[in-house]
Amino acid sequence: MPVSPVRLLLLVGGWISLGLGLLGIFVPLVPTTPFILLAAWCFSKSSPRLHAQLLKQPFLGSMIQNWEQEGSISRNAKLMATACIIALFGCSLLAFPFSILLTIFLVCIGTGVLMFIWTRPKPSCHLNQLSNRTTDPGKNLVRLG
């Protein structure tokens, strides 16, 4: 059975994105998360088997599921992204003598990315853990006497 050109393009794009995302784990200036999410999207449209395998990965699966189901980002991922963005943008601005306009442009980009990240909701599994606490006020009372 022949493979359609669109499916082949999506498969190739998924593999390239996955490779770049994995490279981003080790190379500081290459973003990991956007490439992994792009790979998951490409595989979801071209190969359900590869998409399912990506979802089963211990470090990537929950991040992909959170994004696909709710558009959410975990607090730990937000903190890690914030630290990396501030460190990389800060080092870039200190190491290279950019013009004032380019510096303002870079600060605006970094601020916009951080605003996007921090305005995403937390995954509902985190919210469910908080809501599993006892809500009956009578159970928290101490009897005196």
Short mmCIF file of C-alpha atoms in Angstrom, two decimals:
data_model
loop_
_atom_site.label_atom_id
_atom_site.label_comp_id
_atom_site.label_asym_id
_atom_site.label_seq_id
_atom_site.Cartn_x
_atom_site.Cartn_y
_atom_site.Cartn_z
CA MET A 1 0.00 0.00 0.00
CA PRO A 2 1.61 3.33 -1.03
CA VAL A 3 2.22 6.03 1.57
CA SER A 4 0.63 9.39 0.80
CA PRO A 5 3.01 12.33 0.36
CA VAL A 6 1.38 14.20 3.25
CA ARG A 7 1.80 11.25 5.61
CA LEU A 8 5.42 10.84 4.54
CA LEU A 9 6.06 14.55 5.07
CA LEU A 10 4.49 14.38 8.53
CA LEU A 11 6.56 11.30 9.43
CA VAL A 12 9.78 12.97 8.32
CA GLY A 13 8.81 16.17 10.11
CA GLY A 14 8.02 14.18 13.26
CA TRP A 15 11.39 12.43 13.24
CA ILE A 16 13.29 15.66 12.58
CA SER A 17 11.37 17.43 15.35
CA LEU A 18 11.97 14.57 17.75
CA GLY A 19 15.68 14.60 16.93
CA LEU A 20 15.90 18.36 17.46
CA GLY A 21 13.94 18.06 20.70
CA LEU A 22 16.26 15.37 22.02
CA LEU A 23 19.24 17.44 20.94
CA GLY A 24 17.77 20.32 22.92
CA ILE A 25 18.14 18.30 26.11
CA PHE A 26 21.91 18.54 25.73
CA VAL A 27 22.42 21.77 23.75
CA PRO A 28 21.34 24.85 25.72
CA LEU A 29 20.11 27.06 22.86
CA VAL A 30 17.93 24.43 21.18
CA PRO A 31 14.41 24.38 22.68
CA THR A 32 13.22 20.92 23.71
CA THR A 33 9.53 21.24 24.47
CA PRO A 34 8.28 22.88 21.25
CA PHE A 35 10.07 20.30 19.11
CA ILE A 36 8.76 17.38 21.18
CA LEU A 37 5.21 18.75 20.97
CA LEU A 38 5.58 19.26 17.22
CA ALA A 39 6.84 15.68 16.86
CA ALA A 40 3.85 14.40 18.84
CA TRP A 41 1.47 16.35 16.61
CA CYS A 42 3.14 15.09 13.43
CA PHE A 43 3.03 11.49 14.68
CA SER A 44 -0.60 11.84 15.79
CA LYS A 45 -1.51 12.74 12.19
CA SER A 46 0.75 10.21 10.47
CA SER A 47 1.45 7.25 12.75
CA PRO A 48 -0.74 6.41 15.75
CA ARG A 49 1.80 3.74 16.74
CA LEU A 50 4.69 6.23 16.97
CA HIS A 51 2.44 8.72 18.75
CA ALA A 52 1.48 6.09 21.32
CA GLN A 53 5.14 5.17 21.86
CA LEU A 54 5.99 8.82 22.45
CA LEU A 55 3.18 9.07 25.01
CA LYS A 56 4.59 6.05 26.88
CA GLN A 57 7.97 7.70 27.43
CA PRO A 58 8.49 8.36 31.15
CA PHE A 59 9.89 11.89 30.83
CA LEU A 60 7.99 13.11 27.78
CA GLY A 61 4.65 11.31 27.90
CA SER A 62 2.96 13.28 30.67
CA MET A 63 4.10 16.61 29.22
CA ILE A 64 2.66 15.69 25.82
CA GLN A 65 -0.60 14.38 27.30
CA ASN A 66 -1.05 17.51 29.42
CA TRP A 67 -0.56 19.72 26.38
CA GLU A 68 -2.76 17.66 24.03
CA GLN A 69 -5.63 17.25 26.49
CA GLU A 70 -5.69 20.60 28.26
CA GLY A 71 -3.06 22.91 26.81
CA SER A 72 -1.49 22.84 30.26
CA ILE A 73 2.08 23.01 31.54
CA SER A 74 3.20 21.65 34.90
CA ARG A 75 4.63 23.98 37.54
CA ASN A 76 8.02 22.25 37.41
CA ALA A 77 8.20 22.71 33.64
CA LYS A 78 7.26 26.37 34.02
CA LEU A 79 9.98 26.90 36.63
CA MET A 80 12.59 25.09 34.54
CA ALA A 81 11.65 27.04 31.40
CA THR A 82 11.76 30.31 33.32
CA ALA A 83 15.21 29.57 34.75
CA CYS A 84 16.56 28.55 31.35
CA ILE A 85 15.09 31.54 29.52
CA ILE A 86 16.36 34.04 32.07
CA ALA A 87 19.81 32.42 32.15
CA LEU A 88 20.16 32.19 28.37
CA PHE A 89 18.78 35.64 27.61
CA GLY A 90 20.82 37.12 30.46
CA CYS A 91 24.05 35.50 29.28
CA SER A 92 23.36 36.58 25.71
CA LEU A 93 22.72 40.17 26.70
CA LEU A 94 25.84 40.28 28.87
CA ALA A 95 28.15 38.46 26.45
CA PHE A 96 27.27 40.25 23.22
CA PRO A 97 27.14 44.03 22.82
CA PHE A 98 23.72 44.33 21.18
CA SER A 99 22.29 47.67 20.13
CA ILE A 100 19.68 49.12 22.45
CA LEU A 101 16.88 48.32 19.98
CA LEU A 102 17.95 44.70 19.66
CA THR A 103 18.26 44.43 23.45
CA ILE A 104 14.71 45.78 23.87
CA PHE A 105 13.49 43.39 21.16
CA LEU A 106 15.11 40.38 22.91
CA VAL A 107 13.73 41.39 26.30
CA CYS A 108 10.25 41.70 24.74
CA ILE A 109 10.54 38.25 23.17
CA GLY A 110 11.69 36.68 26.43
CA THR A 111 8.94 38.43 28.37
CA GLY A 112 6.31 37.35 25.84
CA VAL A 113 7.45 33.72 25.98
CA LEU A 114 7.41 33.76 29.79
CA MET A 115 3.95 35.34 29.82
CA PHE A 116 2.67 32.64 27.46
CA ILE A 117 4.17 29.88 29.63
CA TRP A 118 2.85 31.25 32.93
CA THR A 119 -0.66 31.91 31.59
CA ARG A 120 -1.11 28.25 30.62
CA PRO A 121 -3.17 26.31 33.17
CA LYS A 122 -1.72 23.69 35.45
CA PRO A 123 -2.60 20.09 34.53
CA SER A 124 -5.85 19.03 36.16
CA CYS A 125 -4.13 16.04 37.77
CA HIS A 126 -2.33 18.57 40.03
CA LEU A 127 -5.61 20.30 40.76
CA ASN A 128 -7.30 16.97 41.51
CA GLN A 129 -4.61 16.15 44.07
CA LEU A 130 -5.41 19.39 45.85
CA SER A 131 -9.16 18.84 45.66
CA ASN A 132 -8.94 15.33 47.17
CA ARG A 133 -8.48 16.87 50.60
CA THR A 134 -11.30 16.59 53.07
CA THR A 135 -13.89 19.25 52.43
CA ASP A 136 -16.31 18.33 55.23
CA PRO A 137 -15.68 20.94 57.92
CA GLY A 138 -17.02 18.61 60.60
CA LYS A 139 -14.19 16.13 60.07
CA ASN A 140 -11.55 18.73 60.87
CA LEU A 141 -13.08 19.78 64.22
CA VAL A 142 -11.53 18.66 67.50
CA ARG A 143 -13.92 17.58 70.24
CA LEU A 144 -13.40 19.36 73.52
CA GLY A 145 -14.88 17.31 76.28
#
